Amino acid sequence: MIEPEISSITPEPADKKKIWKIWWVAIVLALVTAAEFFVALQFPETWKDFKIFLFIGMTFVKAGYIVMEFMHLGHEQKSLMWTILIPCAFVVWLLGALFIQADAIYQAIYG
Amino acid sequence: MANSVSLNTTNKDLWAGGAEPYKASYGKLMMWFFLISDAFTFSAFLIAYGVIRFRHPGYEGTLSDFSFSQNYWPVPEKVFEAFPFFHGVELPLVFVGLMTFILILSSVTMVLAVEAGHRMDRQGVEKWMVWTIFGGLTFLGCQAWEWSHFIHGTDAGARLLDGSIMYGANLELNQYGPPDFAAFFFFITGFHGFHVFSGVALNFLIFYQATVGILERRGHYEMVEKVGLYWHFVDLVWVFVFTFFYLV
């Protein structure tokens, strides 16, 4: 049997403000998710495009909090932050290119 | 200025890892670069989903008249409306919503574990890692139920193009809509679920290393931070999957 090792290190006391900030971000994430539900189930069906616009906006709010606070990227050096964020612009390009393609296929079949 | 190099730094330090680009350690930087590549993989999956959905006709009528058909893409909230122990009750998106909350909460406990690690608080790291692992396992359990329900289908099933009735889904055909719909469900949520699974495995490894004192003897808890980055990323991906697969 392995003897339980007794730690000789005394941990530093927790910074209350830091802990509160973590829970505050958690509350924001939960509230935005709840708002997404409200939009999905309570807004009229005919507002389809507006709903999609709201969903994408709220997704980016959540993504921003997760990346900047939980993953700490907002508190790293600015050069590191941009090294991570700028390459993601290529995704937007792929999105645009492939949706033009998809529309062309749709027009060829159903148009 | 070119000649303001610190005299304490020898060339050997600079080239043997003594200098930290972006003031981030090698391990953290490599984790970030891996996460970018992983983000591209998931983006490709989700964009492919959008493209295939866009090239199929959408459902035109009102939601209350909706029925499954092979001729148009299904409305997600009509597909995912089941909840364990509430058979036959329509609860659109409630179960995936619960899964979202579980994953966000396990992300929060992970941040608390990282914070405890910064203070060299071994018991804190152990406690919050247990909660994080618990959250991850719960999410995987929910996903197993979700898959099982999706594969077995509804009581009524739906008619395929050849006139036969199909219940549930496989990789070739499904009752919900065009074959690609189920294929994308399996690939996107499956790929994400596998990330959650490997995240739980890594979390357990870190929990073990903290418990037996390996990390304390090392003098820092940076491994918790690195694995934490991966775990938050898994949560981040789910935020996007939730929007683009279940809501839009």
Short mmCIF file of C-alpha atoms in Angstrom, two decimals:
data_model
loop_
_atom_site.label_atom_id
_atom_site.label_comp_id
_atom_site.label_asym_id
_atom_site.label_seq_id
_atom_site.Cartn_x
_atom_site.Cartn_y
_atom_site.Cartn_z
CA MET A 1 0.00 0.00 0.00
CA ILE A 2 1.20 3.46 -0.84
CA GLU A 3 1.56 5.72 2.18
CA PRO A 4 -0.37 8.96 1.72
CA GLU A 5 2.16 11.71 1.26
CA ILE A 6 1.80 14.61 3.62
CA SER A 7 2.27 17.91 1.85
CA SER A 8 4.83 20.26 3.34
CA ILE A 9 3.64 23.20 1.25
CA THR A 10 1.11 25.65 2.67
CA PRO A 11 -1.11 26.94 -0.14
CA GLU A 12 -1.51 30.68 -0.54
CA PRO A 13 -4.94 31.98 0.49
CA ALA A 14 -7.48 32.30 -2.32
CA ASP A 15 -8.08 35.73 -3.84
CA LYS A 16 -11.82 36.25 -3.31
CA LYS A 17 -12.10 38.78 -6.12
CA LYS A 18 -10.58 36.34 -8.62
CA ILE A 19 -12.98 33.55 -7.61
CA TRP A 20 -15.93 35.93 -7.91
CA LYS A 21 -14.85 36.93 -11.39
CA ILE A 22 -14.80 33.27 -12.48
CA TRP A 23 -18.36 32.76 -11.22
CA TRP A 24 -19.45 36.03 -12.79
CA VAL A 25 -18.26 34.80 -16.22
CA ALA A 26 -20.08 31.52 -15.56
CA ILE A 27 -23.30 33.41 -14.85
CA VAL A 28 -22.95 35.42 -18.08
CA LEU A 29 -22.46 32.19 -20.07
CA ALA A 30 -25.51 30.60 -18.44
CA LEU A 31 -27.65 33.70 -19.03
CA VAL A 32 -26.69 33.93 -22.71
CA THR A 33 -27.54 30.22 -23.15
CA ALA A 34 -30.89 30.84 -21.45
CA ALA A 35 -31.48 33.80 -23.80
CA GLU A 36 -30.74 31.54 -26.79
CA PHE A 37 -33.48 29.21 -25.56
CA PHE A 38 -35.90 32.06 -25.16
CA VAL A 39 -35.22 33.25 -28.72
CA ALA A 40 -35.48 29.69 -30.11
CA LEU A 41 -38.79 28.81 -28.49
CA GLN A 42 -40.61 32.13 -27.88
CA PHE A 43 -39.82 34.31 -30.90
CA PRO A 44 -42.24 33.88 -33.83
CA GLU A 45 -41.25 31.43 -36.59
CA THR A 46 -41.49 34.11 -39.24
CA TRP A 47 -38.50 36.00 -37.79
CA LYS A 48 -36.20 33.26 -39.07
CA ASP A 49 -33.32 35.40 -40.35
CA PHE A 50 -33.43 37.69 -37.33
CA LYS A 51 -33.30 34.65 -35.03
CA ILE A 52 -30.28 33.25 -36.88
CA PHE A 53 -28.58 36.64 -36.59
CA LEU A 54 -29.23 36.66 -32.82
CA PHE A 55 -27.99 33.07 -32.40
CA ILE A 56 -24.72 33.81 -34.18
CA GLY A 57 -24.24 37.02 -32.19
CA MET A 58 -24.83 35.28 -28.87
CA THR A 59 -22.53 32.40 -29.87
CA PHE A 60 -19.71 34.86 -30.41
CA VAL A 61 -20.38 36.55 -27.06
CA LYS A 62 -20.06 33.14 -25.37
CA ALA A 63 -16.99 32.20 -27.42
CA GLY A 64 -15.39 35.54 -26.51
CA TYR A 65 -15.85 34.98 -22.77
CA ILE A 66 -14.56 31.40 -22.96
CA VAL A 67 -11.46 32.26 -24.99
CA MET A 68 -10.58 35.57 -23.33
CA GLU A 69 -11.36 34.72 -19.69
CA PHE A 70 -11.42 30.94 -19.21
CA MET A 71 -8.56 30.29 -21.63
CA HIS A 72 -6.89 33.46 -20.40
CA LEU A 73 -6.02 34.65 -23.91
CA GLY A 74 -7.16 38.21 -23.16
CA HIS A 75 -4.53 38.45 -20.43
CA GLU A 76 -1.62 37.05 -22.47
CA GLN A 77 0.72 39.23 -24.51
CA LYS A 78 -1.13 41.03 -27.29
CA SER A 79 1.16 39.49 -29.94
CA LEU A 80 0.21 35.97 -28.76
CA MET A 81 -3.46 36.89 -28.80
CA TRP A 82 -3.35 38.07 -32.42
CA THR A 83 -1.22 35.08 -33.46
CA ILE A 84 -4.09 32.87 -32.32
CA LEU A 85 -7.00 35.02 -33.53
CA ILE A 86 -5.89 36.25 -36.97
CA PRO A 87 -5.54 32.78 -38.59
CA CYS A 88 -9.20 32.19 -37.77
CA ALA A 89 -10.04 34.74 -40.48
CA PHE A 90 -9.30 31.97 -43.00
CA VAL A 91 -12.40 30.21 -41.71
CA VAL A 92 -14.53 33.15 -42.84
CA TRP A 93 -13.02 32.88 -46.31
CA LEU A 94 -13.76 29.13 -46.46
CA LEU A 95 -17.31 29.84 -45.33
CA GLY A 96 -17.86 32.40 -48.09
CA ALA A 97 -16.26 30.29 -50.82
CA LEU A 98 -18.18 27.12 -49.99
CA PHE A 99 -21.55 28.84 -49.61
CA ILE A 100 -21.24 30.33 -53.10
CA GLN A 101 -20.48 26.78 -54.28
CA ALA A 102 -23.49 25.38 -52.38
CA ASP A 103 -25.82 27.95 -53.92
CA ALA A 104 -24.54 27.03 -57.40
CA ILE A 105 -25.29 23.34 -56.74
CA TYR A 106 -28.76 24.19 -55.43
CA GLN A 107 -29.49 26.32 -58.51
CA ALA A 108 -28.28 23.54 -60.82
CA ILE A 109 -30.60 20.97 -59.21
CA TYR A 110 -33.67 22.95 -58.14
CA GLY A 111 -33.26 26.40 -59.71
CA MET B 1 17.30 48.93 -29.35
CA ALA B 2 19.69 46.42 -30.80
CA ASN B 3 22.32 46.59 -28.08
CA SER B 4 20.09 46.42 -25.05
CA VAL B 5 20.41 42.64 -24.62
CA SER B 6 20.42 41.65 -20.97
CA LEU B 7 23.88 40.54 -19.84
CA ASN B 8 22.41 37.77 -17.69
CA THR B 9 21.12 35.92 -20.73
CA THR B 10 23.79 33.83 -22.42
CA ASN B 11 23.40 32.64 -26.00
CA LYS B 12 22.99 29.12 -24.73
CA ASP B 13 19.90 30.08 -22.73
CA LEU B 14 18.39 31.84 -25.73
CA TRP B 15 18.73 28.91 -28.07
CA ALA B 16 18.06 26.10 -25.66
CA GLY B 17 14.65 27.27 -24.58
CA GLY B 18 15.83 29.96 -22.19
CA ALA B 19 13.81 32.61 -23.99
CA GLU B 20 10.05 32.29 -24.04
CA PRO B 21 8.42 33.78 -27.11
CA TYR B 22 5.22 35.66 -26.17
CA LYS B 23 6.18 35.07 -22.49
CA ALA B 24 4.33 31.75 -22.69
CA SER B 25 5.98 28.42 -21.93
CA TYR B 26 6.76 25.95 -24.70
CA GLY B 27 3.98 23.59 -23.61
CA LYS B 28 1.30 26.28 -23.48
CA LEU B 29 2.32 27.71 -26.84
CA MET B 30 2.23 24.28 -28.49
CA MET B 31 -1.17 23.60 -26.96
CA TRP B 32 -2.44 26.86 -28.47
CA PHE B 33 -1.04 25.94 -31.90
CA PHE B 34 -2.63 22.50 -31.67
CA LEU B 35 -5.94 24.10 -30.73
CA ILE B 36 -5.83 26.37 -33.80
CA SER B 37 -5.39 23.34 -36.04
CA ASP B 38 -8.21 21.59 -34.21
CA ALA B 39 -10.39 24.68 -34.60
CA PHE B 40 -9.82 24.46 -38.37
CA THR B 41 -10.89 20.81 -38.36
CA PHE B 42 -14.12 21.59 -36.54
CA SER B 43 -14.73 24.65 -38.72
CA ALA B 44 -14.40 22.45 -41.79
CA PHE B 45 -16.96 20.03 -40.33
CA LEU B 46 -19.46 22.75 -39.46
CA ILE B 47 -19.02 24.62 -42.75
CA ALA B 48 -19.47 21.36 -44.66
CA TYR B 49 -22.68 20.83 -42.69
CA GLY B 50 -23.86 24.32 -43.62
CA VAL B 51 -23.03 23.80 -47.29
CA ILE B 52 -24.84 20.46 -47.54
CA ARG B 53 -27.83 21.89 -45.71
CA PHE B 54 -27.87 24.94 -47.96
CA ARG B 55 -27.91 22.81 -51.12
CA HIS B 56 -31.01 20.91 -49.93
CA PRO B 57 -34.47 22.50 -49.95
CA GLY B 58 -35.54 23.79 -46.55
CA TYR B 59 -38.89 23.16 -44.84
CA GLU B 60 -41.37 25.84 -45.96
CA GLY B 61 -44.53 25.39 -43.85
CA THR B 62 -45.31 26.19 -40.22
CA LEU B 63 -43.68 24.29 -37.35
CA SER B 64 -46.94 22.79 -36.08
CA ASP B 65 -47.52 21.03 -39.44
CA PHE B 66 -43.98 19.72 -39.65
CA SER B 67 -43.44 16.07 -40.52
CA PHE B 68 -40.28 14.18 -41.39
CA SER B 69 -39.62 13.88 -45.11
CA GLN B 70 -36.77 12.81 -47.37
CA ASN B 71 -37.49 15.80 -49.61
CA TYR B 72 -36.31 18.62 -47.33
CA TRP B 73 -33.87 19.21 -44.49
CA PRO B 74 -35.52 18.66 -41.07
CA VAL B 75 -36.02 21.42 -38.48
CA PRO B 76 -33.58 20.50 -35.65
CA GLU B 77 -35.94 21.39 -32.80
CA LYS B 78 -38.43 18.88 -34.22
CA VAL B 79 -35.78 16.14 -34.29
CA PHE B 80 -34.23 16.72 -30.87
CA GLU B 81 -37.21 16.99 -28.55
CA ALA B 82 -36.90 13.87 -26.41
CA PHE B 83 -35.87 13.74 -22.76
CA PRO B 84 -35.05 10.67 -20.63
CA PHE B 85 -38.06 9.38 -18.65
CA PHE B 86 -40.41 11.74 -20.52
CA HIS B 87 -41.41 9.42 -23.33
CA GLY B 88 -43.83 10.97 -25.79
CA VAL B 89 -43.56 14.48 -24.31
CA GLU B 90 -42.35 17.15 -26.73
CA LEU B 91 -39.51 19.04 -25.06
CA PRO B 92 -37.67 20.74 -27.91
CA LEU B 93 -33.93 21.19 -27.29
CA VAL B 94 -34.27 20.81 -23.51
CA PHE B 95 -31.90 17.85 -23.33
CA VAL B 96 -29.13 19.48 -25.44
CA GLY B 97 -29.62 22.61 -23.34
CA LEU B 98 -28.96 20.57 -20.22
CA MET B 99 -25.84 19.11 -21.86
CA THR B 100 -24.66 22.65 -22.66
CA PHE B 101 -25.05 23.71 -19.03
CA ILE B 102 -23.19 20.61 -17.81
CA LEU B 103 -20.25 21.31 -20.11
CA ILE B 104 -20.10 25.02 -19.18
CA LEU B 105 -20.14 24.10 -15.48
CA SER B 106 -17.30 21.62 -15.91
CA SER B 107 -15.38 24.40 -17.66
CA VAL B 108 -15.93 26.60 -14.60
CA THR B 109 -14.63 23.92 -12.22
CA MET B 110 -11.59 23.56 -14.51
CA VAL B 111 -10.81 27.30 -14.15
CA LEU B 112 -11.11 26.88 -10.38
CA ALA B 113 -8.65 23.94 -10.53
CA VAL B 114 -6.17 26.10 -12.50
CA GLU B 115 -6.61 28.91 -9.97
CA ALA B 116 -5.95 26.48 -7.09
CA GLY B 117 -2.84 25.27 -8.93
CA HIS B 118 -1.48 28.81 -9.09
CA ARG B 119 -1.69 28.96 -5.30
CA MET B 120 0.00 25.53 -4.94
CA ASP B 121 -3.20 24.34 -3.28
CA ARG B 122 -3.05 20.59 -3.86
CA GLN B 123 -6.36 19.81 -2.17
CA GLY B 124 -8.10 22.50 -4.20
CA VAL B 125 -6.73 21.07 -7.45
CA GLU B 126 -7.87 17.58 -6.46
CA LYS B 127 -11.35 18.74 -5.50
CA TRP B 128 -12.02 20.78 -8.64
CA MET B 129 -10.49 18.18 -10.96
CA VAL B 130 -12.88 15.56 -9.55
CA TRP B 131 -15.83 17.85 -10.33
CA THR B 132 -14.47 18.52 -13.83
CA ILE B 133 -14.09 14.79 -14.52
CA PHE B 134 -17.59 14.20 -13.13
CA GLY B 135 -19.01 16.87 -15.46
CA GLY B 136 -17.22 15.36 -18.46
CA LEU B 137 -18.49 11.86 -17.70
CA THR B 138 -22.04 13.14 -17.22
CA PHE B 139 -21.88 14.89 -20.59
CA LEU B 140 -20.67 11.67 -22.24
CA GLY B 141 -23.50 9.75 -20.60
CA CYS B 142 -26.03 12.26 -21.93
CA GLN B 143 -24.54 11.98 -25.38
CA ALA B 144 -24.77 8.19 -25.26
CA TRP B 145 -28.49 8.51 -24.50
CA GLU B 146 -28.92 11.10 -27.26
CA TRP B 147 -27.24 8.83 -29.81
CA SER B 148 -29.22 5.81 -28.68
CA HIS B 149 -32.48 7.72 -29.07
CA PHE B 150 -31.45 9.11 -32.46
CA ILE B 151 -30.48 5.64 -33.73
CA HIS B 152 -33.64 3.91 -32.50
CA GLY B 153 -35.97 6.68 -33.65
CA THR B 154 -39.53 7.66 -32.80
CA ASP B 155 -42.49 5.31 -32.30
CA ALA B 156 -44.11 6.29 -35.59
CA GLY B 157 -41.00 6.38 -37.75
CA ALA B 158 -41.23 8.05 -41.15
CA ARG B 159 -41.68 7.07 -44.79
CA LEU B 160 -38.63 6.75 -47.03
CA LEU B 161 -38.64 7.54 -50.76
CA ASP B 162 -39.32 3.87 -51.66
CA GLY B 163 -42.47 3.90 -49.50
CA SER B 164 -41.12 1.78 -46.65
CA ILE B 165 -41.22 2.97 -43.03
CA MET B 166 -37.87 3.68 -41.38
CA TYR B 167 -37.30 3.94 -37.65
CA GLY B 168 -34.31 5.92 -36.43
CA ALA B 169 -31.07 6.33 -38.31
CA ASN B 170 -27.93 4.66 -39.60
CA LEU B 171 -25.11 5.98 -41.75
CA GLU B 172 -27.03 5.34 -44.99
CA LEU B 173 -30.66 6.19 -44.26
CA ASN B 174 -32.65 7.94 -41.56
CA GLN B 175 -36.27 8.77 -40.77
CA TYR B 176 -35.57 12.46 -40.12
CA GLY B 177 -34.59 13.71 -43.56
CA PRO B 178 -31.97 13.39 -46.32
CA PRO B 179 -29.27 10.73 -45.60
CA ASP B 180 -26.64 13.45 -45.11
CA PHE B 181 -28.50 14.77 -42.06
CA ALA B 182 -27.81 11.71 -39.91
CA ALA B 183 -24.32 11.31 -41.35
CA PHE B 184 -23.42 14.83 -40.22
CA PHE B 185 -25.04 14.29 -36.83
CA PHE B 186 -22.88 11.22 -36.26
CA PHE B 187 -19.67 12.79 -37.53
CA ILE B 188 -19.90 16.18 -35.84
CA THR B 189 -21.24 15.16 -32.44
CA GLY B 190 -19.15 11.98 -32.57
CA PHE B 191 -15.93 13.86 -33.27
CA HIS B 192 -16.75 16.29 -30.50
CA GLY B 193 -17.69 13.45 -28.16
CA PHE B 194 -14.35 11.80 -28.82
CA HIS B 195 -12.66 15.09 -27.86
CA VAL B 196 -14.65 15.10 -24.62
CA PHE B 197 -13.59 11.49 -24.00
CA SER B 198 -9.89 12.27 -24.52
CA GLY B 199 -10.34 15.39 -22.38
CA VAL B 200 -11.72 13.29 -19.53
CA ALA B 201 -8.77 10.88 -19.91
CA LEU B 202 -6.28 13.79 -19.74
CA ASN B 203 -8.13 15.33 -16.80
CA PHE B 204 -7.94 12.03 -14.97
CA LEU B 205 -4.20 11.81 -15.65
CA ILE B 206 -3.67 15.29 -14.18
CA PHE B 207 -5.90 14.47 -11.22
CA TYR B 208 -3.78 11.38 -10.57
CA GLN B 209 -0.51 13.30 -10.87
CA ALA B 210 -1.78 15.97 -8.48
CA THR B 211 -3.03 13.38 -6.00
CA VAL B 212 0.21 11.41 -5.74
CA GLY B 213 2.17 14.65 -5.45
CA ILE B 214 4.04 14.59 -8.78
CA LEU B 215 2.96 18.12 -9.68
CA GLU B 216 3.80 19.47 -6.22
CA ARG B 217 7.30 18.00 -6.38
CA ARG B 218 7.71 19.55 -9.82
CA GLY B 219 7.16 22.91 -8.15
CA HIS B 220 4.29 24.13 -10.33
CA TYR B 221 0.88 23.08 -11.61
CA GLU B 222 1.29 24.19 -15.20
CA MET B 223 0.04 20.84 -16.52
CA VAL B 224 -3.39 21.71 -15.08
CA GLU B 225 -3.31 24.91 -17.13
CA LYS B 226 -2.34 23.14 -20.37
CA VAL B 227 -4.95 20.42 -20.04
CA GLY B 228 -7.37 23.14 -18.95
CA LEU B 229 -6.84 24.93 -22.28
CA TYR B 230 -7.82 21.74 -24.09
CA TRP B 231 -10.87 21.26 -21.88
CA HIS B 232 -12.11 24.83 -22.45
CA PHE B 233 -11.63 24.32 -26.17
CA VAL B 234 -13.92 21.29 -26.05
CA ASP B 235 -16.52 23.50 -24.36
CA LEU B 236 -15.94 26.22 -26.96
CA VAL B 237 -16.54 23.77 -29.82
CA TRP B 238 -19.77 22.61 -28.20
CA VAL B 239 -20.99 26.24 -28.07
CA PHE B 240 -20.62 26.36 -31.86
CA VAL B 241 -22.07 22.88 -32.44
CA PHE B 242 -25.05 23.82 -30.26
CA THR B 243 -25.75 26.94 -32.34
CA PHE B 244 -25.12 25.62 -35.82
CA PHE B 245 -26.46 22.09 -35.44
CA TYR B 246 -29.30 22.46 -32.95
CA LEU B 247 -30.49 26.09 -33.03
CA VAL B 248 -30.11 27.47 -36.56
#
